[in-house]
Every structure is written in structure tokens, then in C-alpha cells.
Short mmCIF file of C-alpha atoms in Angstrom, two decimals:
data_model
loop_
_atom_site.label_atom_id
_atom_site.label_comp_id
_atom_site.label_asym_id
_atom_site.label_seq_id
_atom_site.Cartn_x
_atom_site.Cartn_y
_atom_site.Cartn_z
CA MET D 1 51.62 112.22 37.18
CA SER D 2 52.72 109.98 40.02
CA THR D 3 54.34 111.10 43.26
CA PRO D 4 55.82 109.47 46.26
CA GLU D 5 54.41 109.82 49.78
CA SER D 6 56.04 110.07 53.14
CA GLU D 7 54.74 107.87 55.88
CA THR D 8 55.37 107.79 59.64
CA GLY D 9 53.35 105.45 61.77
CA ASP D 10 49.67 106.19 61.40
CA GLU D 11 50.34 109.52 59.71
CA GLU D 12 50.84 110.26 56.04
CA SER D 13 51.63 113.72 54.61
CA LEU D 14 52.22 114.98 51.08
CA VAL D 15 53.12 118.47 50.15
CA LEU D 16 53.59 118.68 46.39
CA VAL D 17 54.56 121.78 44.39
CA TYR D 18 54.62 121.71 40.62
CA PHE D 19 55.35 124.02 37.73
CA GLU D 20 54.18 123.36 34.23
CA GLU D 21 53.97 125.11 30.93
CA SER D 22 51.50 124.27 28.20
CA GLN D 23 51.99 125.13 24.55
CA TYR D 24 48.73 125.02 22.53
CA LEU D 25 49.26 124.06 18.93
CA SER D 26 46.46 126.19 17.45
CA ASP D 27 45.37 129.75 17.88
CA SER D 28 42.09 130.23 19.74
CA THR D 29 39.10 132.02 18.20
CA ASN D 30 38.95 133.98 21.43
CA THR D 31 41.53 136.71 21.39
CA ALA D 32 41.81 136.74 25.18
CA ASN D 33 43.20 133.18 25.08
CA GLN D 34 46.96 132.76 24.86
CA SER D 35 48.95 129.96 23.13
CA THR D 36 51.29 129.51 26.14
CA LEU D 37 50.01 128.86 29.63
CA SER D 38 52.37 128.79 32.69
CA GLN D 39 50.97 127.49 35.99
CA LEU D 40 52.24 126.92 39.60
CA GLY D 41 50.39 124.30 41.59
CA LEU D 42 50.30 123.26 45.15
CA ARG D 43 48.74 120.07 46.53
CA LEU D 44 48.43 119.29 50.23
CA GLU D 45 47.38 115.81 51.52
CA HIS D 46 47.42 114.92 55.21
CA GLU D 47 45.94 111.85 56.83
CA GLU D 48 46.36 110.78 60.42
CA GLY D 49 44.74 108.52 62.95
CA LYS D 50 44.19 104.77 63.51
CA ASN D 51 40.81 104.28 64.99
CA PHE D 52 39.61 107.71 63.89
CA THR D 53 40.94 109.20 60.63
CA LYS D 54 41.27 112.89 59.71
CA LYS D 55 42.15 113.71 56.13
CA ILE D 56 42.51 116.80 53.94
CA ASP D 57 43.25 116.85 50.24
CA ALA D 58 43.49 120.43 48.83
CA HIS D 59 44.69 121.62 45.46
CA GLY D 60 45.41 125.10 44.21
CA VAL D 61 46.58 126.34 40.89
CA PHE D 62 48.04 129.87 40.16
CA SER D 63 48.53 130.94 36.50
CA PHE D 64 51.17 133.43 35.50
CA THR D 65 49.20 134.06 32.27
CA GLU D 66 45.61 134.16 33.53
CA THR D 67 44.64 137.12 35.73
CA ARG D 68 41.46 135.57 37.21
CA THR D 69 43.20 132.81 39.26
CA PRO D 70 43.94 130.94 41.45
CA TYR D 71 41.73 127.87 41.08
CA ILE D 72 41.21 126.09 44.38
CA ALA D 73 39.59 122.65 44.96
CA VAL D 74 39.18 120.54 48.10
CA PRO D 75 38.36 117.01 46.82
CA GLU D 76 38.39 115.60 50.39
CA LEU D 77 38.07 116.93 53.90
CA TYR D 78 36.64 114.60 56.43
CA PHE D 79 36.73 112.89 59.87
CA GLU D 80 36.06 109.15 59.90
CA SER D 81 35.93 106.25 62.30
CA ASN D 82 37.83 103.17 61.33
CA PRO D 83 36.27 102.00 57.99
CA LYS D 84 37.74 98.53 58.42
CA LYS D 85 35.36 97.84 61.32
CA ASN D 86 31.78 96.48 60.93
CA PHE D 87 30.27 99.89 61.76
CA TYR D 88 31.73 103.34 60.69
CA PHE D 89 30.78 106.82 59.93
CA THR D 90 32.27 109.64 57.83
CA LEU D 91 31.65 113.35 58.45
CA GLY D 92 32.75 115.80 55.75
CA ARG D 93 33.80 115.48 52.14
CA LYS D 94 35.04 112.12 50.94
CA LYS D 95 35.14 110.48 47.49
CA LYS D 96 33.10 107.31 47.23
CA SER D 97 32.64 104.69 44.49
CA TRP D 98 29.00 105.36 43.79
CA SER D 99 29.48 104.36 40.21
CA ARG D 100 32.57 102.91 38.53
CA ALA D 101 31.38 104.12 35.10
CA ASP D 102 30.81 107.64 36.31
CA GLU D 103 34.41 107.69 37.65
CA LEU D 104 35.86 106.26 34.45
CA TRP D 105 34.14 108.62 32.04
CA HIS D 106 34.16 111.69 34.37
CA LEU D 107 30.47 112.24 33.78
CA GLY D 108 29.94 114.29 37.04
CA LEU D 109 26.56 112.49 37.75
CA TRP D 110 27.27 111.41 41.27
CA GLN D 111 30.18 113.50 42.51
CA PRO D 112 31.06 117.08 41.33
CA LEU D 113 34.07 117.74 39.27
CA ALA D 114 36.74 120.52 39.23
CA ARG D 115 36.84 121.12 35.43
CA TRP D 116 38.94 124.17 34.91
CA ASP D 117 41.00 121.97 32.56
CA TYR D 118 38.74 119.62 30.65
CA PHE D 119 41.65 117.33 29.82
CA ARG D 120 42.18 116.68 33.53
CA PRO D 121 38.84 116.78 35.44
CA GLU D 122 39.21 116.13 39.12
CA PRO D 123 36.48 114.33 41.08
CA GLN D 124 35.40 115.75 44.41
CA GLY D 125 33.49 114.07 47.12
CA LEU D 126 29.93 114.71 48.29
CA THR D 127 29.75 116.69 51.55
CA GLY D 128 27.75 115.32 54.43
CA LEU D 129 27.36 112.42 56.88
CA THR D 130 27.81 108.76 55.87
CA LEU D 131 26.90 105.76 58.08
CA GLY D 132 28.20 102.37 57.00
CA VAL D 133 27.83 98.78 58.07
CA GLN D 134 29.79 95.95 56.46
CA ASN D 135 31.33 92.54 56.74
CA SER D 136 33.60 90.57 54.40
CA TRP D 137 30.95 90.07 51.77
CA VAL D 138 28.19 92.67 52.09
CA GLY D 139 27.99 96.39 52.96
CA LEU D 140 25.54 99.18 53.22
CA GLU D 141 26.14 102.90 53.25
CA LEU D 142 23.59 105.70 53.89
CA PHE D 143 24.41 109.33 53.12
CA GLY D 144 22.71 112.57 54.04
CA SER D 145 23.52 116.19 53.68
CA THR D 146 22.22 119.73 53.86
CA VAL D 147 25.09 121.26 51.87
CA PHE D 148 25.61 121.25 48.14
CA ILE D 149 28.77 122.31 46.29
CA PRO D 150 28.38 122.24 42.42
CA ASP D 151 30.94 121.63 39.71
CA GLN D 152 33.85 124.08 39.41
CA GLY D 153 34.45 125.25 35.90
CA PRO D 154 36.62 127.85 34.07
CA GLN D 155 36.54 131.37 35.46
CA PHE D 156 34.85 134.12 33.44
CA GLN D 157 33.46 137.59 33.82
CA ILE D 158 31.03 139.76 31.91
CA VAL D 159 32.49 143.01 30.49
CA ASN D 160 30.11 145.48 28.92
CA GLY D 161 27.59 142.73 28.38
CA HIS D 162 30.02 140.26 26.82
CA PHE D 163 31.44 137.01 28.29
CA GLU D 164 35.20 137.12 28.65
CA SER D 165 37.54 134.46 29.87
CA GLU D 166 41.24 133.81 29.48
CA ASN D 167 40.62 130.05 30.02
CA ARG D 168 40.57 128.16 26.75
CA TRP D 169 37.99 125.75 28.10
CA PHE D 170 35.35 128.46 28.48
CA TRP D 171 33.04 128.34 25.46
CA LYS D 172 31.49 131.76 24.80
CA PRO D 173 27.89 131.81 23.65
CA GLN D 174 26.90 133.44 20.42
CA THR D 175 27.40 137.17 20.11
CA GLN D 176 24.85 137.96 17.44
CA ALA D 177 21.21 137.17 16.74
CA ASN D 178 18.52 138.04 14.12
CA VAL D 179 16.24 140.62 15.56
CA LEU D 180 13.42 142.03 13.38
CA GLY D 181 15.13 140.73 10.27
CA SER D 182 18.57 142.19 10.93
CA GLU D 183 21.65 140.85 12.65
CA ARG D 184 22.50 142.61 15.90
CA ASP D 185 25.12 142.19 18.55
CA LEU D 186 24.01 140.59 21.86
CA ARG D 187 24.79 141.73 25.30
CA TYR D 188 24.40 139.37 28.33
CA GLU D 189 23.35 139.85 31.86
CA LEU D 190 24.06 136.98 34.27
CA VAL D 191 21.48 136.94 37.07
CA THR D 192 23.18 134.74 39.65
CA PRO D 193 21.22 133.10 42.49
CA GLU D 194 22.00 133.88 46.10
CA VAL D 195 24.78 131.75 47.56
CA ALA D 196 22.44 130.40 50.16
CA ASP D 197 20.01 129.25 47.45
CA VAL D 198 22.81 127.20 45.96
CA ILE D 199 24.50 125.80 49.03
CA ASN D 200 21.35 125.03 51.03
CA ASN D 201 20.18 122.04 48.99
CA GLY D 202 19.95 118.68 50.73
CA SER D 203 20.91 115.22 49.43
CA LEU D 204 19.95 111.63 50.40
CA ALA D 205 21.79 108.57 48.96
CA GLY D 206 22.46 104.97 49.73
CA ARG D 207 24.56 102.10 48.38
CA LEU D 208 24.31 98.38 48.92
CA TRP D 209 27.04 96.02 47.67
CA LEU D 210 27.89 92.31 47.66
CA GLY D 211 31.32 90.80 47.14
CA GLN D 212 34.58 92.79 46.64
CA TYR D 213 35.62 94.82 43.61
CA GLN D 214 38.54 93.28 41.67
CA LYS D 215 38.67 90.37 44.01
CA THR D 216 35.55 88.24 43.53
CA ALA D 217 32.25 88.49 41.72
CA TRP D 218 30.51 91.60 43.02
CA ALA D 219 27.34 93.68 42.52
CA SER D 220 26.22 97.07 43.89
CA VAL D 221 23.06 99.17 43.83
CA ALA D 222 23.10 102.94 44.53
CA TYR D 223 20.34 105.45 44.68
CA ALA D 224 20.26 109.20 45.33
CA ASP D 225 17.93 112.09 45.41
CA LYS D 226 20.27 115.12 45.10
CA PRO D 227 21.02 118.36 43.27
CA VAL D 228 22.41 118.14 39.77
CA ASN D 229 26.10 119.04 39.90
CA GLN D 230 25.74 121.35 36.88
CA PHE D 231 23.55 124.50 36.73
CA HIS D 232 20.44 124.54 34.59
CA LEU D 233 19.90 127.73 32.57
CA ALA D 234 16.94 129.76 31.57
CA VAL D 235 16.55 132.98 29.55
CA ASP D 236 14.06 135.75 30.10
CA PRO D 237 12.81 136.80 26.54
CA GLU D 238 11.47 140.08 27.95
CA TYR D 239 15.07 141.22 28.16
CA GLN D 240 15.13 140.99 24.38
CA ILE D 241 11.58 142.25 23.72
CA GLN D 242 12.05 145.37 25.82
CA LEU D 243 15.20 146.31 23.97
CA GLU D 244 14.40 145.15 20.39
CA ARG D 245 14.75 148.81 19.28
CA ALA D 246 18.16 149.02 20.94
CA SER D 247 21.32 148.48 18.97
CA GLU D 248 22.44 145.64 21.20
CA PRO D 249 19.61 143.48 22.63
CA VAL D 250 20.26 142.25 26.22
CA VAL D 251 19.85 138.53 27.04
CA GLY D 252 19.24 137.72 30.69
CA ILE D 253 20.68 134.37 31.81
CA PHE D 254 19.39 132.69 34.96
CA PRO D 255 21.34 129.72 36.34
CA ARG D 256 19.42 127.59 38.81
CA VAL D 257 20.01 124.47 40.88
CA ILE D 258 17.71 121.61 39.86
CA ARG D 259 17.39 118.09 41.29
CA HIS D 260 17.61 114.61 39.93
CA LYS D 261 17.16 111.05 41.09
CA LEU D 262 19.93 108.62 40.25
CA THR D 263 19.75 104.81 40.29
CA THR D 264 22.94 102.85 39.41
CA VAL D 265 23.18 99.07 39.20
CA GLU D 266 26.69 97.57 38.54
CA VAL D 267 27.96 93.98 38.37
CA GLY D 268 31.47 92.73 37.93
CA VAL D 269 33.54 89.58 37.99
CA GLY D 270 37.21 88.72 38.15
CA PRO D 271 40.40 89.64 40.09
CA LYS D 272 42.57 92.67 39.37
CA ALA D 273 44.54 90.74 36.71
CA PHE D 274 41.39 90.39 34.56
CA ASN D 275 38.00 91.70 35.37
CA LEU D 276 34.71 92.82 33.71
CA THR D 277 32.24 95.43 34.80
CA ALA D 278 28.75 96.28 33.45
CA SER D 279 26.92 99.46 34.59
CA LEU D 280 23.43 100.89 34.15
CA THR D 281 22.39 104.33 35.44
CA ASP D 282 18.99 105.91 35.20
CA GLU D 283 18.60 109.64 35.78
CA GLU D 284 15.23 111.29 36.39
CA THR D 285 15.57 115.08 36.34
CA SER D 286 13.15 117.39 38.15
CA ARG D 287 11.18 120.04 36.22
CA PRO D 288 12.26 123.49 37.48
CA GLU D 289 9.64 126.06 38.17
CA PHE D 290 10.45 129.11 36.13
CA VAL D 291 8.28 131.98 35.15
CA SER D 292 6.24 130.79 32.23
CA ARG D 293 7.81 133.30 29.75
CA TYR D 294 11.34 131.98 30.42
CA MET D 295 13.03 129.78 27.82
CA GLN D 296 15.18 126.89 29.01
CA SER D 297 18.11 124.86 27.79
CA ALA D 298 17.41 121.25 26.94
CA LEU D 299 16.33 119.02 29.83
CA SER D 300 15.78 115.27 29.70
CA ASP D 301 15.78 112.02 31.69
CA ASN D 302 18.73 109.82 30.66
CA ARG D 303 19.91 106.27 30.82
CA TRP D 304 23.64 105.44 30.75
CA MET D 305 24.88 101.96 29.73
CA ALA D 306 28.54 101.20 30.16
CA LEU D 307 30.89 98.13 29.82
CA SER D 308 34.54 97.93 30.74
CA MET D 309 37.28 95.26 30.88
CA ASN D 310 40.40 95.77 32.83
CA HIS D 311 43.49 93.50 32.68
CA THR D 312 47.31 93.51 33.26
CA LEU D 313 49.93 93.46 30.56
CA PHE D 314 53.62 92.73 30.23
CA PHE D 315 54.15 90.57 33.37
CA ARG D 316 51.83 92.73 35.47
CA ASP D 317 53.80 95.91 34.93
CA PHE D 318 51.00 97.48 32.87
CA GLU D 319 47.30 97.82 33.37
CA ALA D 320 44.93 98.31 30.36
CA THR D 321 41.22 99.26 30.29
CA TRP D 322 38.75 98.90 27.41
CA ALA D 323 35.44 100.74 27.83
CA TYR D 324 32.19 101.53 26.08
CA LEU D 325 29.59 104.14 27.00
CA GLN D 326 26.15 105.02 25.52
CA ARG D 327 23.63 107.69 26.58
CA GLU D 328 19.93 107.13 25.81
CA VAL D 329 17.58 110.10 26.10
CA ARG D 330 14.44 108.57 27.64
CA ASN D 331 12.22 111.57 28.06
CA ARG D 332 13.03 115.01 26.68
CA ALA D 333 10.94 117.15 29.05
CA VAL D 334 12.29 120.45 27.70
CA HIS D 335 13.55 120.84 24.11
CA ASP D 336 16.23 123.47 23.66
CA GLN D 337 14.45 126.83 23.65
CA LEU D 338 17.44 129.19 23.65
CA MET D 339 18.56 131.26 20.77
CA GLY D 340 20.79 128.86 18.86
CA SER D 341 22.90 125.73 19.05
CA GLU D 342 25.84 127.58 20.46
CA VAL D 343 23.97 128.72 23.55
CA GLU D 344 22.77 125.14 24.16
CA SER D 345 26.09 123.49 23.51
CA SER D 346 27.96 126.02 25.70
CA TYR D 347 26.25 124.56 28.74
CA ASP D 348 25.77 120.95 27.58
CA ARG D 349 26.19 118.58 30.56
CA PHE D 350 27.10 115.57 28.42
CA PRO D 351 28.95 116.49 25.18
CA ILE D 352 29.83 112.89 24.37
CA GLU D 353 26.77 110.57 23.90
CA GLU D 354 28.34 107.40 22.70
CA ALA D 355 32.01 106.50 22.88
CA ALA D 356 34.63 103.70 23.13
CA SER D 357 37.94 104.08 24.84
CA PHE D 358 41.26 102.31 25.55
CA SER D 359 43.57 103.43 28.33
CA TRP D 360 46.81 102.11 29.80
CA LYS D 361 49.23 102.89 32.63
CA GLY D 362 52.40 101.31 33.94
CA THR D 363 56.07 101.59 34.86
CA LEU D 364 58.98 101.32 32.43
CA ARG D 365 62.60 100.96 33.58
CA PHE D 366 65.50 102.19 31.51
CA PHE D 367 69.14 102.71 32.68
CA SER D 368 68.12 102.01 36.29
CA GLN D 369 65.56 104.85 36.07
CA ASN D 370 61.77 104.53 36.56
CA PHE D 371 59.39 106.02 34.08
CA PHE D 372 55.60 106.03 34.58
CA TRP D 373 53.71 105.91 31.22
CA ARG D 374 49.94 106.49 30.96
CA GLY D 375 47.70 107.17 28.03
CA GLN D 376 44.14 106.88 26.68
CA TYR D 377 42.24 107.19 23.47
CA TRP D 378 38.55 108.09 23.37
CA TYR D 379 36.52 107.67 20.17
CA SER D 380 33.20 109.58 19.87
CA ILE D 381 30.95 107.61 17.52
CA LYS D 382 28.61 110.43 16.81
CA GLU D 383 31.32 112.90 16.11
CA GLU D 384 33.59 110.40 14.17
CA GLY D 385 36.55 111.74 16.06
CA GLY D 386 38.81 110.96 18.93
CA TRP D 387 40.98 112.31 21.71
CA LEU D 388 44.48 110.94 22.34
CA SER D 389 46.12 111.80 25.56
CA THR D 390 49.47 110.40 26.79
CA GLY D 391 52.01 111.36 29.33
CA LEU D 392 55.43 110.24 30.63
CA LEU D 393 56.77 110.86 34.16
CA TRP D 394 60.46 110.51 35.06
CA GLN D 395 60.93 110.06 38.80
CA ALA D 396 64.48 111.42 38.88
CA THR D 397 64.70 111.11 42.70
CA ARG D 398 62.36 110.18 45.47
CA ASP D 399 61.19 113.81 45.63
CA LEU D 400 61.84 115.25 42.15
CA GLY D 401 59.90 114.33 38.95
CA TRP D 402 59.73 115.60 35.44
CA TYR D 403 56.80 114.94 33.15
CA LEU D 404 55.73 115.45 29.52
CA ASP D 405 52.05 115.30 28.42
CA PHE D 406 50.53 115.39 24.94
CA ASP D 407 46.82 115.83 23.99
CA VAL D 408 45.36 115.94 20.49
CA LEU D 409 41.71 116.06 19.23
CA GLY D 410 40.62 115.17 15.77
CA THR D 411 37.31 114.50 13.87
CA ASN D 412 36.17 113.77 10.36
CA LEU D 413 33.14 116.09 10.61
CA ASP D 414 32.93 119.74 9.77
CA PRO D 415 33.52 121.51 13.10
CA GLU D 416 31.09 124.27 12.08
CA LYS D 417 28.28 121.75 11.96
CA SER D 418 29.20 119.58 15.03
CA GLN D 419 28.81 120.80 18.53
CA GLY D 420 30.33 117.90 20.58
CA PHE D 421 33.32 117.99 22.81
CA ILE D 422 35.91 116.98 20.25
CA SER D 423 34.64 119.50 17.54
CA ARG D 424 34.25 122.32 20.05
CA TYR D 425 37.72 122.01 21.59
CA ARG D 426 39.75 120.67 18.74
CA GLY D 427 41.82 123.86 18.78
CA ASN D 428 43.13 122.97 22.24
CA ASP D 429 45.74 120.38 21.10
CA ARG D 430 48.73 120.87 23.40
CA VAL D 431 52.09 119.81 24.62
CA LEU D 432 52.70 120.22 28.38
CA VAL D 433 56.01 119.99 30.26
CA GLY D 434 56.29 120.11 34.03
CA MET D 435 58.28 119.56 37.15
CA THR D 436 57.02 118.28 40.38
CA TYR D 437 58.71 118.28 43.88
CA VAL D 438 57.51 116.64 47.08
CA PHE D 439 58.49 118.06 50.49
#
């Protein structure tokens, strides 16, 4: 989806309203999910200032078919001195290029994601103070924060001990378990941490770079000691032991904030017309201190290796990107101790371990009208399956646009035996139509 912007002097504003309707092509196993989803969205962007910049980027979505909405995200909200000068600072929430591979694959390692729609995850900036110094060929940024805002996922609630969600992207954990040789229904109790225990987690990060991305040869090194953007889960088995004689054993789930250390090294060469990027990220995850009887979901140190090639097509009207990603588990500190693969996979941070992708975007012109066409295909090697996503936007006038999106997932493996992203959500194939208007 592409939209025009209004600009007056040193001030830019965008107020965008859109309405869209999604038709899912398969019935969901969750009876609370509907095959048709109607949504009204509002996006506000405002940026002003010359030597000092203030910016807000806020996004809200209200669903006519989901009762537990709206979804609200604020990807950026900051005050910044002129970033074109040799010394600058940023206070607030601003998206930064800590890792090109993290941005391309939407891993959520560095910056949190708004993921109420897994087909369209939205990056959000880290919140804190950034100090930067730079010249034409080298730069250094230091970041510090006492505030942590995690990923935003699909909304849900627990009703009579059972997870309920109208969002098709919420994956419900198993509802039965074998207790004393017989199958029994499970009830859940979510023991949420205090808000202060989540928000009051500090971060330190820094990034050093040489050269300029998509202009010359360049290299960057980034390091962070920060909270993991996704919650880590533990289960108290005494919830089950105490109630083994009950008809429905209760499972207590304890989400917690844990920390990790990230180191990303990236190098690239070439202008925008043709460039290559190689990326390596090491993640060292802290070991949370739970009560010894607690069982935890899988926890490991990881290494991410990524390659990408970006180039233009068709007389520079189109841009194409080829990419490869591989995750290597370096040290599995905690093997999955929960009650089955569905519990673990429900909260898997990285459902795709090795994949290749091809994406494109560009402008087509027919009958004096502009059409923006974008698409991508991901292939998950482990799952032997792929995700095709494509969309076409017709900018009818400067302010009014119409768009059509299509997403389909497919795999050669038995979905009952595979727990990856494609197998898990293959029932979410959809066609989406929408209208957008800019004020």
C-alpha cells in the first residue's frame, strides 16, 4: 500500500483512513474465528522542524467483526536534533537500522513488532535516548533506555479456563492432556506479571558504521544488552499435581521478561541499482530464575546468517530482492519442558529456521493511471513449503487509492506433523480488498 504525503515547508503531515475486507479461503479450526474480516484503520503521521524535529507515527485498527479491538501501535514518537549534523540526539521512539536482515525477515530481534496480522508485521522503534556523531564516511550511535515495550500480538482472553480469541493469528495451546492414564480437558490460568515489572527494564546499545548503505561499500557493527521482545513462558506443575483428581486439571502459565545480548555484523557493497549485503547476528540469551519446579519453553542461544541481493529491473521502474536466512542453535540451555509440541509451538519466537525469498515492488502505468505492484515469495526449506503474497494498488487520485492483496500458504508436509509457520497457518489463505483516503 502506497500513499501520497502533503508537504508544506519544513512540515509534513499525513492522515490516512482506510477500510478493508478480508475473505479467508478456508474455515478455521477455532469456531470463534470468522471467514470474513472487516476493518477500519487510521494512520497519523506528523513531522515538523528544521534544526529540531518532532515526529509522531500512530496507527489504529478497529474491526467490525472482532469485539476485542481496537489495535493501537505507535511505531515512532520522538524529538530529534538535526540528524544531518555531525552531532545529534534523539529522545523517544524511533526506528533505526540496527540490522538489515532483521528488518527484511521481520525477526523482531532488535526492534519490537506489532504482529496482530502475521502477514503484515509492523516494526516499532526502541524507546529511549540516542546520541550520535558522524561525518560523510563514519558514524557512531549510543542508545540507552529505562523503558521496555514488548511485541504486540493478537488479542485474547481466558474464559472458564480456556483461551479464546477471534483473531485467526492466535494459536490456541492444546486443550487435552494425559493425566494418570486418561485423557482430560485442560484449563489454563495466566499469571501475568505486574506492568512495572515489564516496562521497567533497561537497555544499552551501540552501532558503529563505515560508508553509506546503497551508495558505496559499507560495514556496520551493532551490540545490545536488552530485554527480549517476546515473553518467555514457564509452567508450574503443582497446578496440575494439586488437581490431578479434578475432572479438568489447571495449568498455570507464567510469562516473564528475559534478557539477551545481540551482536550484529553486516557488510555490503554496491549502489541502489545493484548491491549485496551479508549479515551475521549472535544472540546470547539469559537464563531466567524461576522456581525450580517450574517447567519452561525452549530456550537457546542462536546465530543468524543472512545474504541478500537487491537490484532494479525494467529501466529502474522495479526493485527486486533475493534473500537467504539460516538460524543455527548454538547452545540449547533449556529444552522444551512443557506438555507437548503445541504448547511450545504456540509461543515459538522463530517459526522459520531456514528460508529463501524473492520480493519485488514497482510502478506500472496503464491508460495514464499509476498502479503500484508488490509481491514476495518465501520458501521454508525445513517445511518444504512457501508463502506467496502479492498486492496491487491503484492510485485513482492524489488522495484516493484502491488495493487488492492476495496471500496463500502451502507445504508438502503433513500439517499434523509439522509445527512451523506455514503449516500452522496454512488455513489463513486470504483475499483482501481495501480503499484508502488521505486527508
